[in-house]
Amino acid sequence: MWRYLLVLSFISCRINPFYTRTPEPPEEGRRLNLFSPTVARNVVRNLELTWEKFSSVDYMECLSEDFRFSPDPSDSTKFEEIFSEPWDRAREEAFARRLLDRSIVSSLDLSLKLEYEEDRGDEHYFEYSYTLQLQHDRDAPGYMKGKMHLTLRRDATGNWSIVLWKDEKTSDTPTVGELRARF
């Protein structure tokens, strides 16, 4: 009896229970479900996630408004025309849009190993050794290695963000500083 009523209600409402709808296109600038920036280490985890998930919008949320990138001195010399002006948030955003664009970079693997950490109250310092592997269509390195020195600052709302990213060359392998210069 219930089955007949259910079928009759579908027929009377002209509802097809097997109807499939047209898929919606992906949202532009879709946001990731990231860790809370109220913990300094979470911001570094978010940096990793946003790069691996190709989200430049979310990556920029990890950076402070007065963000600076400081290349290794050898990269500053090698790419003097690029690094003669300070690498600020605007330049980092332009770089991130290119780096985290799937039509340019087909794969990205960032690996971080914590070497040192220091809590300085409203500032937090991290030192990570890193490797970064990319497959891309640019005239730039595909494998980078070095150390990143990150200084994070807590704002008035209690959220942490990266204020300074200093790059250190640890071998003859290119660094993310060279990637920024050539990308």
Coordinates of N, CA and C in Angstrom, one line a residue:
M1 N 0.8 -1.2 0.0 CA 0.0 0.0 0.0 C 0.9 1.3 0.0
W2 N 1.9 1.3 0.9 CA 2.8 2.5 1.0 C 3.5 2.7 -0.3
R3 N 3.9 1.6 -1.0 CA 4.7 1.7 -2.2 C 3.8 2.3 -3.3
Y4 N 2.6 1.9 -3.3 CA 1.7 2.5 -4.3 C 1.5 4.0 -4.1
L5 N 1.4 4.4 -2.8 CA 1.2 5.8 -2.5 C 2.5 6.6 -2.9
L6 N 3.6 6.0 -2.7 CA 4.9 6.7 -3.0 C 5.0 6.9 -4.5
V7 N 4.7 5.8 -5.3 CA 4.8 5.9 -6.7 C 3.8 6.9 -7.2
L8 N 2.6 6.8 -6.7 CA 1.5 7.8 -7.1 C 1.9 9.2 -6.8
S9 N 2.6 9.5 -5.6 CA 3.0 10.8 -5.3 C 4.1 11.3 -6.3
F10 N 5.0 10.4 -6.6 CA 6.0 10.8 -7.6 C 5.4 11.1 -9.0
I11 N 4.5 10.3 -9.4 CA 3.8 10.5 -10.7 C 3.0 11.8 -10.7
S12 N 2.3 12.0 -9.6 CA 1.4 13.2 -9.6 C 2.3 14.5 -9.5
C13 N 3.4 14.4 -8.9 CA 4.3 15.6 -8.8 C 5.3 15.7 -10.0
R14 N 5.2 14.7 -10.8 CA 6.1 14.7 -12.0 C 7.6 14.8 -11.6
I15 N 7.9 14.1 -10.5 CA 9.3 14.0 -10.0 C 9.9 12.7 -10.4
N16 N 11.0 12.8 -11.1 CA 11.7 11.6 -11.5 C 12.8 11.3 -10.4
P17 N 12.6 10.2 -9.7 CA 13.6 9.9 -8.6 C 15.0 9.6 -9.1
F18 N 15.1 9.3 -10.4 CA 16.4 8.9 -11.0 C 17.0 10.1 -11.8
Y19 N 16.5 11.2 -11.7 CA 16.9 12.4 -12.4 C 18.3 12.8 -11.9
T20 N 19.2 13.0 -12.9 CA 20.6 13.5 -12.5 C 20.7 15.0 -13.0
R21 N 21.2 15.8 -12.1 CA 21.3 17.2 -12.5 C 22.7 17.5 -13.1
T22 N 22.8 18.6 -13.8 CA 24.0 19.0 -14.4 C 25.0 19.4 -13.4
P23 N 26.2 18.9 -13.4 CA 27.2 19.3 -12.4 C 27.5 20.7 -12.5
E24 N 27.8 21.3 -11.3 CA 28.2 22.7 -11.2 C 29.7 22.9 -11.5
P25 N 30.1 23.9 -12.1 CA 31.5 24.1 -12.4 C 32.2 24.5 -11.0
P26 N 33.5 24.1 -10.9 CA 34.2 24.4 -9.6 C 34.2 25.9 -9.4
E27 N 34.2 26.3 -8.1 CA 34.2 27.7 -7.7 C 35.6 28.2 -7.9
E28 N 35.7 29.4 -8.5 CA 37.0 30.1 -8.7 C 37.5 30.6 -7.3
G29 N 38.7 30.3 -7.0 CA 39.3 30.7 -5.7 C 38.7 29.9 -4.5
R30 N 38.3 28.7 -4.8 CA 37.7 27.9 -3.7 C 38.6 27.9 -2.5
R31 N 38.0 28.0 -1.3 CA 38.7 28.0 -0.1 C 38.9 26.6 0.5
L32 N 40.0 26.4 1.2 CA 40.3 25.1 1.8 C 39.9 25.2 3.3
N33 N 39.7 24.0 3.9 CA 39.4 23.9 5.3 C 40.8 23.8 6.0
L34 N 41.3 25.0 6.5 CA 42.6 25.1 7.0 C 42.6 25.0 8.6
F35 N 43.8 24.8 9.1 CA 44.0 24.8 10.6 C 43.8 26.2 11.1
S36 N 43.4 26.4 12.3 CA 43.2 27.7 13.0 C 44.5 28.4 13.1
P37 N 44.6 29.7 12.6 CA 45.9 30.4 12.7 C 46.1 31.0 14.1
T38 N 45.4 30.5 15.1 CA 45.6 30.9 16.5 C 46.8 30.2 17.1
V39 N 47.3 29.2 16.4 CA 48.5 28.5 16.8 C 49.6 28.7 15.7
A40 N 50.8 29.1 16.1 CA 51.8 29.5 15.1 C 52.1 28.3 14.2
R41 N 52.3 27.2 14.7 CA 52.7 26.0 13.9 C 51.6 25.7 12.8
N42 N 50.4 26.0 13.2 CA 49.3 25.7 12.2 C 49.4 26.6 10.9
V43 N 50.0 27.8 11.1 CA 50.2 28.6 9.9 C 51.2 28.0 8.9
V44 N 52.2 27.3 9.5 CA 53.2 26.6 8.6 C 52.5 25.4 8.0
R45 N 51.7 24.7 8.7 CA 50.9 23.6 8.1 C 50.0 24.1 7.0
N46 N 49.4 25.2 7.3 CA 48.5 25.8 6.2 C 49.3 26.2 5.0
L47 N 50.5 26.7 5.2 CA 51.4 27.0 4.0 C 51.6 25.8 3.2
E48 N 52.0 24.6 3.8 CA 52.1 23.4 3.1 C 50.9 23.0 2.4
L49 N 49.8 23.0 3.1 CA 48.5 22.6 2.5 C 48.1 23.5 1.3
T50 N 48.2 24.8 1.4 CA 47.8 25.7 0.3 C 48.7 25.5 -0.9
W51 N 50.0 25.2 -0.7 CA 50.8 24.9 -1.9 C 50.5 23.6 -2.5
E52 N 50.3 22.6 -1.7 CA 50.0 21.3 -2.3 C 48.6 21.2 -2.9
K53 N 47.7 22.0 -2.4 CA 46.3 22.0 -2.9 C 46.1 23.2 -3.9
F54 N 47.2 23.9 -4.3 CA 47.1 24.9 -5.3 C 46.1 26.0 -5.0
S55 N 46.2 26.5 -3.8 CA 45.3 27.6 -3.4 C 46.0 28.9 -3.1
S56 N 46.2 29.7 -4.1 CA 46.9 31.0 -3.8 C 46.1 31.9 -2.9
V57 N 44.8 31.9 -3.0 CA 44.0 32.7 -2.1 C 44.2 32.4 -0.6
D58 N 44.2 31.1 -0.3 CA 44.4 30.7 1.1 C 45.9 30.8 1.5
Y59 N 46.8 30.7 0.6 CA 48.2 30.9 0.9 C 48.4 32.3 1.3
M60 N 47.8 33.3 0.6 CA 48.0 34.7 1.0 C 47.5 35.0 2.4
E61 N 46.5 34.2 2.8 CA 46.0 34.4 4.2 C 47.0 34.0 5.3
C62 N 48.0 33.2 4.9 CA 49.1 32.9 5.8 C 50.1 34.0 6.0
L63 N 50.1 35.0 5.2 CA 51.1 36.1 5.2 C 50.5 37.3 5.8
S64 N 51.3 38.1 6.5 CA 50.9 39.3 7.1 C 50.9 40.4 6.0
E65 N 50.2 41.5 6.3 CA 50.1 42.6 5.3 C 51.5 43.2 5.0
D66 N 52.5 43.1 6.0 CA 53.8 43.6 5.8 C 54.8 42.5 5.5
F67 N 54.4 41.4 4.9 CA 55.2 40.3 4.6 C 56.4 40.7 3.7
R68 N 57.6 40.0 4.0 CA 58.8 40.2 3.2 C 59.4 38.8 3.0
F69 N 59.9 38.6 1.8 CA 60.8 37.5 1.5 C 62.2 38.0 1.3
S70 N 63.1 37.3 2.0 CA 64.5 37.7 1.9 C 65.3 36.5 1.3
P71 N 65.8 36.6 0.0 CA 66.5 35.5 -0.6 C 67.9 35.3 0.0
D72 N 68.5 34.2 -0.3 CA 69.8 33.9 0.1 C 70.7 34.9 -0.5
P73 N 71.8 35.4 0.1 CA 72.7 36.4 -0.5 C 73.2 36.0 -1.9
S74 N 73.5 34.7 -2.1 CA 74.0 34.3 -3.4 C 72.9 34.5 -4.5
D75 N 71.6 34.3 -4.1 CA 70.5 34.5 -5.1 C 70.3 36.0 -5.3
S76 N 70.5 36.8 -4.2 CA 70.4 38.3 -4.4 C 71.4 38.8 -5.4
T77 N 72.6 38.2 -5.3 CA 73.7 38.6 -6.3 C 73.4 38.1 -7.7
K78 N 73.0 36.8 -7.8 CA 72.8 36.2 -9.1 C 71.6 36.8 -9.8
F79 N 70.6 37.2 -9.1 CA 69.3 37.8 -9.6 C 69.1 39.2 -9.1
E80 N 70.2 40.0 -9.2 CA 70.2 41.4 -8.6 C 69.1 42.2 -9.2
E81 N 68.8 42.1 -10.5 CA 67.7 42.9 -11.1 C 66.3 42.5 -10.5
I82 N 66.1 41.3 -10.1 CA 64.9 40.9 -9.5 C 64.8 41.3 -8.0
F83 N 65.8 41.1 -7.3 CA 65.8 41.3 -5.8 C 66.3 42.7 -5.4
S84 N 66.6 43.6 -6.3 CA 67.0 44.9 -5.9 C 66.0 45.7 -5.2
E85 N 64.7 45.4 -5.6 CA 63.6 46.0 -4.8 C 63.1 44.9 -3.8
P86 N 62.6 45.4 -2.6 CA 62.1 44.4 -1.6 C 61.0 43.5 -2.2
W87 N 61.1 42.2 -1.8 CA 60.1 41.3 -2.2 C 59.0 41.3 -1.1
D88 N 57.9 42.1 -1.5 CA 56.8 42.3 -0.5 C 55.6 41.4 -0.8
R89 N 54.5 41.7 -0.1 CA 53.3 40.9 -0.2 C 52.8 40.9 -1.7
A90 N 52.8 42.0 -2.3 CA 52.3 42.2 -3.7 C 53.1 41.3 -4.7
R91 N 54.4 41.3 -4.5 CA 55.2 40.5 -5.4 C 55.0 39.0 -5.1
E92 N 54.8 38.7 -3.8 CA 54.6 37.3 -3.4 C 53.3 36.8 -4.0
E93 N 52.3 37.7 -4.0 CA 51.0 37.3 -4.5 C 51.0 37.0 -6.0
A94 N 51.8 37.8 -6.7 CA 51.9 37.6 -8.2 C 52.7 36.2 -8.4
F95 N 53.7 36.0 -7.6 CA 54.4 34.7 -7.7 C 53.5 33.5 -7.4
A96 N 52.7 33.7 -6.3 CA 51.9 32.6 -5.9 C 50.8 32.3 -6.9
R97 N 50.3 33.3 -7.6 CA 49.3 33.0 -8.6 C 49.9 32.2 -9.8
R98 N 51.2 32.4 -10.1 CA 51.8 31.6 -11.1 C 52.2 30.2 -10.6
L99 N 52.8 30.2 -9.4 CA 53.2 28.9 -8.9 C 52.0 28.0 -8.6
L100 N 50.9 28.5 -8.1 CA 49.8 27.7 -7.8 C 48.7 27.6 -8.8
D101 N 49.1 27.8 -10.1 CA 48.2 27.7 -11.2 C 48.4 26.3 -11.9
R102 N 47.4 25.5 -11.8 CA 47.5 24.1 -12.4 C 47.8 24.1 -13.9
S103 N 47.5 25.1 -14.6 CA 47.8 25.2 -16.0 C 49.3 25.4 -16.2
I104 N 50.0 25.8 -15.2 CA 51.5 26.1 -15.3 C 52.3 25.0 -14.6
V105 N 51.8 24.7 -13.4 CA 52.5 23.6 -12.5 C 51.5 22.4 -12.4
S106 N 52.0 21.3 -12.9 CA 51.1 20.1 -12.9 C 51.2 19.3 -11.6
S107 N 52.4 19.4 -11.0 CA 52.5 18.8 -9.7 C 53.5 19.5 -8.8
L108 N 53.3 19.4 -7.5 CA 54.1 20.2 -6.5 C 54.1 19.4 -5.3
D109 N 55.3 19.1 -4.8 CA 55.5 18.4 -3.5 C 56.5 19.2 -2.6
L110 N 56.0 19.7 -1.6 CA 56.8 20.5 -0.6 C 57.0 19.6 0.7
S111 N 58.2 19.4 1.0 CA 58.5 18.6 2.2 C 59.3 19.5 3.2
L112 N 58.8 19.6 4.4 CA 59.4 20.5 5.5 C 59.8 19.6 6.6
K113 N 61.0 19.9 7.2 CA 61.5 19.2 8.4 C 61.9 20.3 9.4
L114 N 61.2 20.3 10.5 CA 61.5 21.3 11.6 C 62.9 21.1 12.1
E115 N 63.7 22.1 12.1 CA 65.1 22.1 12.7 C 65.2 22.8 14.0
Y116 N 64.4 23.9 14.1 CA 64.5 24.7 15.3 C 63.2 25.6 15.4
E117 N 62.8 25.8 16.7 CA 61.6 26.6 16.9 C 61.9 27.4 18.2
E118 N 61.4 28.7 18.2 CA 61.6 29.5 19.4 C 60.3 30.4 19.5
D119 N 59.7 30.3 20.7 CA 58.6 31.2 21.0 C 59.1 32.5 21.6
R120 N 58.8 33.6 21.0 CA 59.3 34.9 21.5 C 58.1 35.8 22.0
G121 N 57.1 35.2 22.5 CA 55.9 35.9 23.0 C 55.0 36.2 21.8
D122 N 54.9 37.4 21.3 CA 54.1 37.7 20.2 C 54.7 37.5 18.8
E123 N 55.9 36.9 18.9 CA 56.6 36.5 17.7 C 57.0 35.0 17.9
H124 N 57.1 34.3 16.8 CA 57.5 32.9 16.8 C 58.4 32.7 15.7
Y125 N 59.5 32.0 15.9 CA 60.6 31.7 14.9 C 60.6 30.2 14.6
F126 N 60.7 29.9 13.3 CA 60.8 28.5 12.9 C 62.0 28.4 11.9
E127 N 62.7 27.4 12.0 CA 63.7 27.1 11.0 C 63.4 25.7 10.4
Y128 N 63.1 25.6 9.1 CA 62.8 24.3 8.5 C 63.8 24.1 7.3
S129 N 64.2 22.8 7.2 CA 64.9 22.4 6.0 C 63.8 22.0 5.0
Y130 N 64.0 22.3 3.8 CA 62.9 22.0 2.8 C 63.4 21.4 1.5
T131 N 62.5 20.6 0.9 CA 62.7 20.2 -0.5 C 61.4 20.5 -1.2
L132 N 61.5 21.0 -2.4 CA 60.4 21.3 -3.2 C 60.6 20.7 -4.6
Q133 N 59.7 19.9 -5.0 CA 59.7 19.3 -6.4 C 58.5 19.8 -7.2
L134 N 58.8 20.2 -8.4 CA 57.7 20.8 -9.2 C 57.8 20.2 -10.6
Q135 N 56.7 20.0 -11.3 CA 56.7 19.8 -12.7 C 55.9 21.0 -13.3
H136 N 56.6 21.7 -14.2 CA 56.0 22.9 -14.7 C 56.5 23.2 -16.1
D137 N 56.0 24.2 -16.8 CA 56.4 24.5 -18.1 C 57.2 25.8 -18.2
R138 N 57.9 26.2 -17.2 CA 58.7 27.4 -17.2 C 60.2 27.1 -17.2
D139 N 61.0 28.1 -17.5 CA 62.4 28.0 -17.5 C 62.9 28.3 -16.1
A140 N 62.6 27.3 -15.2 CA 63.0 27.5 -13.8 C 63.3 26.1 -13.2
P141 N 63.9 26.0 -12.1 CA 64.3 24.7 -11.5 C 63.0 23.9 -11.2
G142 N 63.2 22.6 -11.2 CA 62.1 21.7 -10.8 C 62.4 21.0 -9.5
Y143 N 63.6 21.2 -9.0 CA 63.9 20.6 -7.7 C 64.7 21.7 -6.9
M144 N 64.2 22.0 -5.7 CA 64.8 23.0 -4.8 C 65.0 22.5 -3.5
K145 N 66.1 23.0 -2.8 CA 66.4 22.5 -1.5 C 67.1 23.6 -0.7
G146 N 66.8 23.7 0.6 CA 67.5 24.8 1.4 C 66.8 24.8 2.8
K147 N 67.0 26.0 3.4 CA 66.4 26.2 4.7 C 65.5 27.4 4.6
M148 N 64.4 27.4 5.3 CA 63.5 28.5 5.4 C 63.5 29.0 6.8
H149 N 63.7 30.2 7.0 CA 63.6 30.8 8.4 C 62.4 31.7 8.4
L150 N 61.4 31.3 9.2 CA 60.1 31.9 9.2 C 59.9 32.7 10.5
T151 N 59.6 33.9 10.4 CA 59.2 34.7 11.6 C 57.7 35.0 11.5
L152 N 57.0 34.6 12.5 CA 55.5 34.8 12.5 C 55.2 35.8 13.6
R153 N 54.2 36.6 13.4 CA 53.7 37.6 14.4 C 52.3 37.3 14.7
R154 N 51.9 37.5 16.0 CA 50.5 37.4 16.4 C 49.9 38.8 16.3
D155 N 48.7 38.9 15.7 CA 48.0 40.2 15.6 C 47.1 40.4 16.8
A156 N 46.4 41.5 16.8 CA 45.5 41.9 17.9 C 44.4 40.9 18.2
T157 N 44.0 40.1 17.2 CA 42.9 39.1 17.3 C 43.4 37.8 17.7
G158 N 44.8 37.7 17.9 CA 45.3 36.4 18.3 C 45.7 35.4 17.2
N159 N 45.6 35.9 16.0 CA 46.0 35.1 14.8 C 47.4 35.3 14.4
W160 N 48.1 34.2 14.0 CA 49.5 34.3 13.6 C 49.5 34.4 12.1
S161 N 50.6 35.1 11.6 CA 50.8 35.2 10.1 C 52.3 35.3 9.9
I162 N 52.8 35.0 8.7 CA 54.2 35.0 8.4 C 54.6 36.4 8.0
V163 N 55.5 37.0 8.7 CA 56.0 38.3 8.5 C 57.3 38.3 7.6
L164 N 58.1 37.4 7.9 CA 59.4 37.3 7.2 C 59.7 35.8 6.8
W165 N 60.1 35.6 5.6 CA 60.6 34.3 5.1 C 62.0 34.5 4.6
K166 N 63.0 34.1 5.3 CA 64.4 34.2 4.8 C 64.8 32.8 4.3
D167 N 65.4 32.9 3.1 CA 65.8 31.7 2.4 C 67.3 31.5 2.6
E168 N 67.7 30.2 2.8 CA 69.1 29.9 3.0 C 69.5 28.8 2.1
K169 N 70.5 29.0 1.3 CA 71.1 28.0 0.4 C 71.9 27.0 1.2
T170 N 71.7 25.7 1.1 CA 72.5 24.8 1.9 C 73.4 23.9 1.0
S171 N 73.3 24.0 -0.3 CA 74.0 23.2 -1.3 C 74.1 23.9 -2.6
D172 N 74.5 23.2 -3.6 CA 74.5 23.8 -5.0 C 73.1 23.7 -5.6
T173 N 72.2 23.0 -5.0 CA 70.8 22.9 -5.5 C 70.1 24.2 -5.4
P174 N 69.3 24.6 -6.4 CA 68.6 25.8 -6.4 C 67.7 25.9 -5.2
T175 N 67.3 27.2 -4.9 CA 66.4 27.4 -3.7 C 65.1 28.0 -4.2
V176 N 64.2 28.2 -3.3 CA 62.9 28.8 -3.6 C 63.2 30.3 -4.0
G177 N 64.3 30.9 -3.6 CA 64.6 32.2 -4.0 C 64.9 32.3 -5.5
E178 N 65.6 31.3 -6.0 CA 65.9 31.2 -7.4 C 64.5 30.9 -8.2
L179 N 63.7 30.1 -7.6 CA 62.4 29.8 -8.2 C 61.6 31.1 -8.4
R180 N 61.6 31.9 -7.3 CA 60.9 33.2 -7.4 C 61.4 34.1 -8.5
A181 N 62.7 34.1 -8.6 CA 63.4 35.0 -9.5 C 63.1 34.6 -11.0
R182 N 63.0 33.3 -11.2 CA 62.9 32.8 -12.6 C 61.5 32.4 -13.0
F183 N 60.6 32.5 -12.0 CA 59.2 32.1 -12.3 C 58.4 33.3 -12.6

